């Protein structure tokens, strides 16, 4: 019989080993900001399957959707400290920890899904991966392509900036997005993602923006009526991994992680192209009214690019960086 005085320290040591930051785990934990069913979920499930297959089932990933492991921005901190292995979240929620990724959130820089692919899978993307490891202690190992963020609200069809006046719009805690709405003449309400559904439901805020697929996965159609296709930001949602945990893995496991990340990224791009239009139609069928901005979005584009781009040149690493990105996109 083991005495309690001997057993207790043994149990304490065992639990410390299990929870030690950076410990080599056979089962990893992945936080997912959105509810199951959208682009984040597709990336996560595709990654989990191919990672497990590649390690002959030795490693597996448990998925925790709907912000169960904390708000998206908190998961970056937790992963940096090695307390969480993986997180799928919107890039705009990584920017506060690694400002150069802000180039992907600058309004109207990315104008198509192809642009999003070019930036994330080319030299620009590689530099942003390196910067994020350096600045935030997390490694981007895959990307979900979630489509353009469109504006939703519960009050009225919005087609002009004049229509926007007076609406209380939730935005992520992201300076670029806050400034964008300011350039459009309103002061938005910065709020964490995990609080957004309730705030919309309780009418604390009138609206928010996110892609069709996210709106649908989060059931925002139950609390929002109108959509405006502002297409100001293409939502990129990286799969990040704690760099500490990554470095603690054997080379073959690291390799499996990187390959599974690439495969999940490919899958995500296909998923977007195959499902976005259907999900838009479903939202309309469920009663959402979808309108385009008047005047081909001209006034929105002009205000945002003139006021916001120069303001963030410094934080994204200089005007040259933005010029290089535009050049990579053939503009
Ligand atoms: C946000 O609006 O905070 C995020 O973009 C939401 C998401 O991760 O889907």
CSV table of C-alpha atoms and ligand atoms in Angstrom, one decimal:
chain,number,residue,atom,x,y,z
A,1,UNK,CA,0.0,0.0,0.0
A,2,UNK,CA,1.4,3.4,-1.0
A,3,UNK,CA,1.2,6.0,1.8
A,4,UNK,CA,-0.6,9.2,1.1
A,5,UNK,CA,2.5,11.3,1.9
A,6,UNK,CA,4.3,9.4,-0.9
A,7,UNK,CA,1.4,9.3,-3.3
A,8,UNK,CA,0.4,12.9,-3.2
A,9,UNK,CA,3.8,14.3,-4.4
A,10,UNK,CA,3.9,11.6,-7.1
A,11,UNK,CA,0.5,12.6,-8.4
A,12,UNK,CA,1.5,16.3,-8.3
A,13,UNK,CA,4.6,15.5,-10.3
A,14,UNK,CA,2.6,13.5,-12.8
A,15,UNK,CA,0.1,16.3,-13.3
A,16,UNK,CA,2.9,18.8,-13.7
A,17,UNK,CA,4.4,16.7,-16.4
A,18,UNK,CA,1.1,16.5,-18.2
A,19,UNK,CA,0.6,20.2,-18.1
A,20,UNK,CA,4.2,21.4,-18.3
A,21,UNK,CA,4.5,24.1,-21.0
A,22,UNK,CA,6.0,22.6,-24.1
A,23,UNK,CA,5.6,19.0,-23.0
A,24,UNK,CA,5.7,16.4,-25.7
A,25,UNK,CA,2.1,15.3,-26.0
A,26,UNK,CA,0.5,12.5,-28.0
A,27,UNK,CA,-2.8,14.3,-27.9
A,28,UNK,CA,-2.9,17.9,-28.7
A,29,UNK,CA,-5.5,20.5,-27.9
A,30,UNK,CA,-6.8,22.9,-30.5
A,31,UNK,CA,-8.9,25.9,-29.8
A,32,UNK,CA,-11.4,27.1,-32.4
A,33,UNK,CA,-13.0,30.5,-32.1
A,34,UNK,CA,-16.1,29.8,-34.2
A,35,UNK,CA,-18.8,27.3,-33.7
A,36,UNK,CA,-18.4,23.9,-35.5
A,37,UNK,CA,-19.4,23.9,-39.2
A,38,UNK,CA,-17.6,26.9,-40.8
A,39,UNK,CA,-14.3,27.4,-42.5
A,40,UNK,CA,-12.3,27.3,-39.2
A,41,UNK,CA,-13.9,23.9,-38.4
A,42,UNK,CA,-13.1,22.6,-42.0
A,43,UNK,CA,-9.5,23.6,-41.6
A,44,UNK,CA,-9.3,22.1,-38.1
A,45,UNK,CA,-10.9,18.7,-38.9
A,46,UNK,CA,-8.9,18.4,-42.2
A,47,UNK,CA,-5.7,19.1,-40.3
A,48,UNK,CA,-6.5,16.7,-37.4
A,49,UNK,CA,-7.3,13.9,-39.8
A,50,UNK,CA,-4.2,14.2,-41.9
A,51,UNK,CA,-1.9,14.8,-39.0
A,52,UNK,CA,-3.2,11.7,-37.2
A,53,UNK,CA,-2.9,9.7,-40.5
A,54,UNK,CA,0.7,10.8,-41.0
A,55,UNK,CA,1.8,9.7,-37.6
A,56,UNK,CA,0.1,6.4,-38.0
A,57,UNK,CA,-2.5,7.3,-35.4
A,58,UNK,CA,0.2,8.0,-32.7
A,59,UNK,CA,-0.8,11.6,-32.4
A,60,UNK,CA,-4.2,13.1,-32.3
A,61,UNK,CA,-5.8,16.5,-31.9
A,62,UNK,CA,-8.8,17.2,-29.8
A,63,UNK,CA,-10.9,20.1,-31.1
A,64,UNK,CA,-12.6,22.7,-28.9
A,65,UNK,CA,-14.9,24.9,-31.0
A,66,UNK,CA,-17.0,27.9,-30.0
A,67,UNK,CA,-14.3,29.7,-27.9
A,68,UNK,CA,-14.4,26.9,-25.2
A,69,UNK,CA,-10.7,27.4,-24.6
A,70,UNK,CA,-10.9,31.2,-24.4
A,71,UNK,CA,-11.4,34.2,-26.6
A,72,UNK,CA,-9.4,34.1,-29.9
A,73,UNK,CA,-7.0,36.8,-28.7
A,74,UNK,CA,-6.4,34.9,-25.4
A,75,UNK,CA,-5.5,31.7,-27.3
A,76,UNK,CA,-2.5,33.5,-28.8
A,77,UNK,CA,-1.1,34.3,-25.4
A,78,UNK,CA,-1.8,30.8,-24.1
A,79,UNK,CA,-0.1,29.2,-27.1
A,80,UNK,CA,2.8,31.6,-26.8
A,81,UNK,CA,3.3,30.3,-23.2
A,82,UNK,CA,3.0,26.7,-24.3
A,83,UNK,CA,-0.3,26.2,-22.3
A,84,UNK,CA,-2.2,25.5,-25.5
A,85,UNK,CA,-1.0,23.6,-28.6
A,86,UNK,CA,-3.1,24.9,-31.5
A,87,UNK,CA,-5.7,27.6,-32.2
A,88,UNK,CA,-7.7,28.5,-35.3
A,89,UNK,CA,-8.7,32.2,-35.3
A,90,UNK,CA,-9.1,35.2,-37.5
A,91,UNK,CA,-5.8,36.9,-38.6
A,92,UNK,CA,-7.2,40.2,-37.3
A,93,UNK,CA,-7.0,38.7,-33.8
A,94,UNK,CA,-3.3,37.9,-34.3
A,95,UNK,CA,-2.4,41.4,-35.4
A,96,UNK,CA,-2.3,42.9,-31.9
A,97,UNK,CA,0.5,40.5,-31.1
A,98,UNK,CA,2.4,40.7,-34.5
A,99,UNK,CA,1.6,43.9,-36.2
A,100,UNK,CA,3.1,43.1,-39.6
A,101,UNK,CA,0.3,40.6,-40.3
A,102,UNK,CA,-1.9,43.7,-40.4
A,103,UNK,CA,-1.0,44.0,-44.1
A,104,UNK,CA,-3.5,41.2,-44.6
A,105,UNK,CA,-6.2,43.2,-42.9
A,106,UNK,CA,-5.7,46.6,-44.6
A,107,UNK,CA,-8.9,47.4,-46.3
A,108,UNK,CA,-9.2,46.6,-50.0
A,109,UNK,CA,-5.7,45.2,-50.4
A,110,UNK,CA,-6.9,41.7,-51.1
A,111,UNK,CA,-9.5,41.8,-53.8
A,112,UNK,CA,-10.1,38.1,-54.6
A,113,UNK,CA,-9.7,34.6,-53.2
A,114,UNK,CA,-6.8,34.2,-55.6
A,115,UNK,CA,-5.1,37.3,-54.1
A,116,UNK,CA,-5.5,35.7,-50.6
A,117,UNK,CA,-3.9,32.5,-51.9
A,118,UNK,CA,-1.0,34.4,-53.6
A,119,UNK,CA,-0.2,36.3,-50.4
A,120,UNK,CA,-0.5,33.4,-47.9
A,121,UNK,CA,1.3,30.8,-50.0
A,122,UNK,CA,4.1,32.9,-51.5
A,123,UNK,CA,7.1,34.9,-50.2
A,124,UNK,CA,4.9,37.4,-48.3
A,125,UNK,CA,3.2,34.6,-46.3
A,126,UNK,CA,6.5,33.1,-45.4
A,127,UNK,CA,7.8,36.4,-44.1
A,128,UNK,CA,4.7,36.8,-42.0
A,129,UNK,CA,5.1,33.3,-40.6
A,130,UNK,CA,8.6,34.1,-39.5
A,131,UNK,CA,7.6,37.5,-38.0
A,132,UNK,CA,4.7,35.9,-36.1
A,133,UNK,CA,7.1,33.4,-34.5
A,134,UNK,CA,9.5,36.2,-33.6
A,135,UNK,CA,6.8,38.6,-32.3
A,136,UNK,CA,4.1,36.4,-30.8
A,137,UNK,CA,5.8,33.0,-30.2
A,138,UNK,CA,3.3,31.2,-32.4
A,139,UNK,CA,3.8,29.5,-35.8
A,140,UNK,CA,1.2,29.7,-38.5
A,141,UNK,CA,1.0,26.2,-39.9
A,142,UNK,CA,-2.1,26.6,-42.1
A,143,UNK,CA,-4.7,29.0,-43.4
A,144,UNK,CA,-8.4,28.9,-43.7
A,145,UNK,CA,-9.8,31.0,-46.6
A,146,UNK,CA,-13.1,32.4,-45.3
A,147,UNK,CA,-14.2,34.8,-47.9
A,148,UNK,CA,-14.9,38.6,-47.8
A,149,UNK,CA,-16.2,40.1,-44.5
A,150,UNK,CA,-19.6,41.6,-45.2
A,151,UNK,CA,-21.5,44.0,-42.9
A,152,UNK,CA,-24.6,42.7,-41.1
A,153,UNK,CA,-27.1,44.7,-39.0
A,154,UNK,CA,-30.5,44.4,-37.5
A,155,UNK,CA,-31.9,47.8,-38.4
A,156,UNK,CA,-32.0,48.7,-42.0
A,157,UNK,CA,-30.5,48.1,-45.5
A,158,UNK,CA,-27.2,49.9,-45.7
A,159,UNK,CA,-25.9,50.9,-49.1
A,160,UNK,CA,-24.2,54.2,-48.5
A,161,UNK,CA,-22.1,55.7,-45.7
A,162,UNK,CA,-25.0,57.9,-44.8
A,163,UNK,CA,-27.0,54.8,-44.1
A,164,UNK,CA,-24.3,53.6,-41.7
A,165,UNK,CA,-24.5,56.7,-39.6
A,166,UNK,CA,-26.1,56.0,-36.2
A,167,UNK,CA,-25.6,52.3,-36.3
A,168,UNK,CA,-23.6,50.7,-33.4
A,169,UNK,CA,-21.2,48.3,-35.1
A,170,UNK,CA,-19.1,45.7,-33.2
A,171,UNK,CA,-15.5,45.3,-34.5
A,172,UNK,CA,-12.7,43.1,-33.3
A,173,UNK,CA,-10.2,44.7,-31.0
A,174,UNK,CA,-8.1,45.6,-34.0
A,175,UNK,CA,-6.8,49.1,-34.7
A,176,UNK,CA,-7.0,48.8,-38.5
A,177,UNK,CA,-10.6,47.8,-38.4
A,178,UNK,CA,-11.5,50.5,-35.9
A,179,UNK,CA,-9.8,53.1,-38.1
A,180,UNK,CA,-11.6,51.8,-41.1
A,181,UNK,CA,-15.0,52.4,-39.6
A,182,UNK,CA,-13.9,55.8,-38.4
A,183,UNK,CA,-12.9,56.7,-41.9
A,184,UNK,CA,-16.5,55.8,-42.8
A,185,UNK,CA,-17.8,58.3,-40.3
A,186,UNK,CA,-18.7,56.2,-37.2
A,187,UNK,CA,-17.0,55.1,-34.0
A,188,UNK,CA,-17.4,51.3,-33.9
A,189,UNK,CA,-17.5,49.2,-30.7
A,190,UNK,CA,-14.4,47.0,-30.2
A,191,UNK,CA,-15.5,43.7,-28.6
A,192,UNK,CA,-14.1,40.2,-28.3
A,193,UNK,CA,-15.4,37.6,-30.6
A,194,UNK,CA,-16.8,35.4,-27.8
A,195,UNK,CA,-19.1,38.2,-26.7
A,196,UNK,CA,-20.4,39.1,-30.1
A,197,UNK,CA,-23.4,36.8,-30.5
A,198,UNK,CA,-24.9,37.8,-27.1
A,199,UNK,CA,-24.3,41.5,-27.8
A,200,UNK,CA,-26.1,41.2,-31.1
A,201,UNK,CA,-28.9,39.2,-29.5
A,202,UNK,CA,-29.4,41.6,-26.7
A,203,UNK,CA,-29.2,44.6,-29.1
A,204,UNK,CA,-26.2,46.0,-27.2
A,205,UNK,CA,-24.8,46.5,-30.8
A,206,UNK,CA,-26.7,46.7,-34.1
A,207,UNK,CA,-24.3,45.0,-36.3
A,208,UNK,CA,-20.9,43.5,-37.1
A,209,UNK,CA,-18.9,42.2,-40.1
A,210,UNK,CA,-17.8,38.7,-40.9
A,211,UNK,CA,-17.9,36.3,-44.0
A,212,UNK,CA,-21.1,34.6,-45.1
A,213,UNK,CA,-19.8,31.2,-43.9
A,214,UNK,CA,-19.0,32.5,-40.5
A,215,UNK,CA,-22.3,34.3,-40.2
A,216,UNK,CA,-24.0,31.0,-41.0
A,217,UNK,CA,-21.9,28.9,-38.7
A,218,UNK,CA,-22.5,31.3,-35.9
A,219,UNK,CA,-26.2,31.5,-36.6
A,220,UNK,CA,-26.1,35.3,-36.8
A,221,UNK,CA,-29.0,35.1,-39.2
A,222,UNK,CA,-31.1,34.5,-36.1
A,223,UNK,CA,-30.2,37.9,-34.7
A,224,UNK,CA,-29.4,40.0,-37.8
A,225,UNK,CA,-31.5,40.9,-40.8
A,226,UNK,CA,-29.5,42.9,-43.4
A,227,UNK,CA,-26.2,42.2,-45.2
A,228,UNK,CA,-24.2,44.7,-47.2
A,229,UNK,CA,-21.6,43.2,-49.5
A,230,UNK,CA,-18.8,45.6,-48.5
A,231,UNK,CA,-15.9,43.2,-49.3
A,232,UNK,CA,-13.4,45.4,-47.4
A,233,UNK,CA,-11.4,42.6,-45.9
A,234,UNK,CA,-10.9,39.0,-47.1
A,235,UNK,CA,-11.0,37.0,-44.0
A,236,UNK,CA,-7.9,34.8,-43.5
A,237,UNK,CA,-7.9,32.5,-40.5
A,238,UNK,CA,-4.6,30.9,-39.6
A,239,UNK,CA,-4.1,27.7,-37.7
A,240,UNK,CA,-1.4,28.7,-35.2
A,241,UNK,CA,0.8,26.4,-33.1
A,242,UNK,CA,2.7,27.2,-30.0
A,243,UNK,CA,6.3,27.6,-31.1
A,244,UNK,CA,7.4,26.1,-27.8
A,245,UNK,CA,5.4,23.0,-28.3
A,246,UNK,CA,6.5,22.8,-32.0
A,247,UNK,CA,10.1,22.9,-31.0
A,248,UNK,CA,9.6,20.2,-28.4
A,249,UNK,CA,8.5,17.7,-31.1
A,250,UNK,CA,10.7,15.3,-33.0
A,251,UNK,CA,11.6,16.2,-36.6
A,252,UNK,CA,9.2,13.6,-38.1
A,253,UNK,CA,6.3,15.0,-36.0
A,254,UNK,CA,7.2,18.6,-37.0
A,255,UNK,CA,7.3,17.4,-40.6
A,256,UNK,CA,3.8,15.8,-40.2
A,257,UNK,CA,2.4,19.0,-38.7
A,258,UNK,CA,3.7,21.2,-41.6
A,259,UNK,CA,2.5,18.8,-44.3
A,260,UNK,CA,-0.9,18.4,-42.6
A,261,UNK,CA,-1.1,22.2,-42.4
A,262,UNK,CA,-0.4,22.5,-46.2
A,263,UNK,CA,-3.0,19.9,-47.0
A,264,UNK,CA,-5.6,21.5,-44.8
A,265,UNK,CA,-4.9,24.9,-46.4
A,266,UNK,CA,-5.5,23.4,-49.9
A,267,UNK,CA,-8.7,21.8,-48.6
A,268,UNK,CA,-9.9,25.1,-47.1
A,269,UNK,CA,-9.5,26.9,-50.4
A,270,UNK,CA,-11.5,24.3,-52.3
A,271,UNK,CA,-14.2,24.3,-49.5
A,272,UNK,CA,-14.6,28.1,-49.8
A,273,UNK,CA,-15.0,28.0,-53.6
A,274,UNK,CA,-17.5,25.1,-53.4
A,275,UNK,CA,-19.7,26.3,-50.6
A,276,UNK,CA,-19.7,30.1,-50.3
A,277,UNK,CA,-22.4,30.7,-52.9
A,278,UNK,CA,-24.7,28.1,-51.5
A,279,UNK,CA,-24.3,29.5,-48.0
A,280,UNK,CA,-25.1,33.0,-49.3
A,281,UNK,CA,-28.2,31.6,-50.9
A,282,UNK,CA,-29.2,29.8,-47.7
A,283,UNK,CA,-28.8,33.0,-45.6
A,284,UNK,CA,-31.1,34.7,-48.1
A,285,UNK,CA,-33.6,31.8,-47.9
A,286,UNK,CA,-33.6,32.2,-44.2
A,287,UNK,CA,-34.7,35.7,-44.5
A,288,UNK,CA,-31.6,37.9,-44.6
A,289,UNK,CA,-31.8,40.8,-47.1
A,290,UNK,CA,-28.6,41.1,-49.0
A,291,UNK,CA,-27.7,44.4,-50.8
A,292,UNK,CA,-24.6,45.8,-52.6
A,293,UNK,CA,-23.1,49.1,-51.7
A,294,UNK,CA,-24.3,51.9,-54.0
A,295,UNK,CA,-21.9,53.2,-56.5
A,296,UNK,CA,-19.8,50.0,-56.7
A,297,UNK,CA,-18.5,50.6,-53.2
A,298,UNK,CA,-16.5,53.7,-54.5
A,299,UNK,CA,-17.0,56.0,-51.5
A,300,UNK,CA,-16.2,53.2,-49.0
A,301,UNK,CA,-13.0,52.3,-50.9
A,302,UNK,CA,-11.8,55.9,-51.3
A,303,UNK,CA,-12.3,56.9,-47.7
A,304,UNK,CA,-10.7,53.7,-46.2
A,305,UNK,CA,-7.7,53.5,-48.5
A,306,UNK,CA,-6.9,57.2,-48.2
A,307,UNK,CA,-7.2,57.4,-44.4
A,308,UNK,CA,-6.2,54.0,-43.2
A,309,UNK,CA,-3.3,52.8,-45.4
A,310,UNK,CA,-0.9,55.6,-44.5
A,311,UNK,CA,-1.8,55.4,-40.8
A,312,UNK,CA,-0.6,51.8,-40.6
A,313,UNK,CA,2.5,52.0,-42.9
A,314,UNK,CA,4.8,52.0,-39.9
A,315,UNK,CA,3.2,49.1,-38.0
A,316,UNK,CA,3.2,46.8,-41.0
A,317,UNK,CA,6.9,47.4,-41.5
A,318,UNK,CA,7.0,50.4,-43.8
A,319,UNK,CA,5.3,51.7,-46.9
A,320,UNK,CA,7.7,49.5,-48.9
A,321,UNK,CA,6.1,46.4,-47.5
A,322,UNK,CA,2.6,47.5,-48.7
A,323,UNK,CA,4.1,48.3,-52.1
A,324,UNK,CA,5.7,44.9,-52.3
A,325,UNK,CA,2.4,43.2,-51.4
A,326,UNK,CA,0.6,45.2,-54.1
A,327,UNK,CA,3.3,44.3,-56.6
A,328,UNK,CA,2.9,40.6,-55.7
A,329,UNK,CA,-0.7,41.0,-56.6
A,330,UNK,CA,0.1,42.7,-59.9
A,331,UNK,CA,-1.1,46.1,-58.9
B,1,LIG,C1,-13.8,38.4,-35.3
B,1,LIG,O1,-14.7,39.1,-35.9
B,1,LIG,O2,-13.3,38.7,-34.2
B,1,LIG,C2,-13.3,37.2,-36.0
B,1,LIG,O3,-13.0,37.6,-37.3
B,1,LIG,C3,-14.3,36.2,-36.0
B,1,LIG,C4,-13.8,34.8,-36.4
B,1,LIG,O4,-12.8,34.3,-35.9
B,1,LIG,O5,-14.5,34.2,-37.2
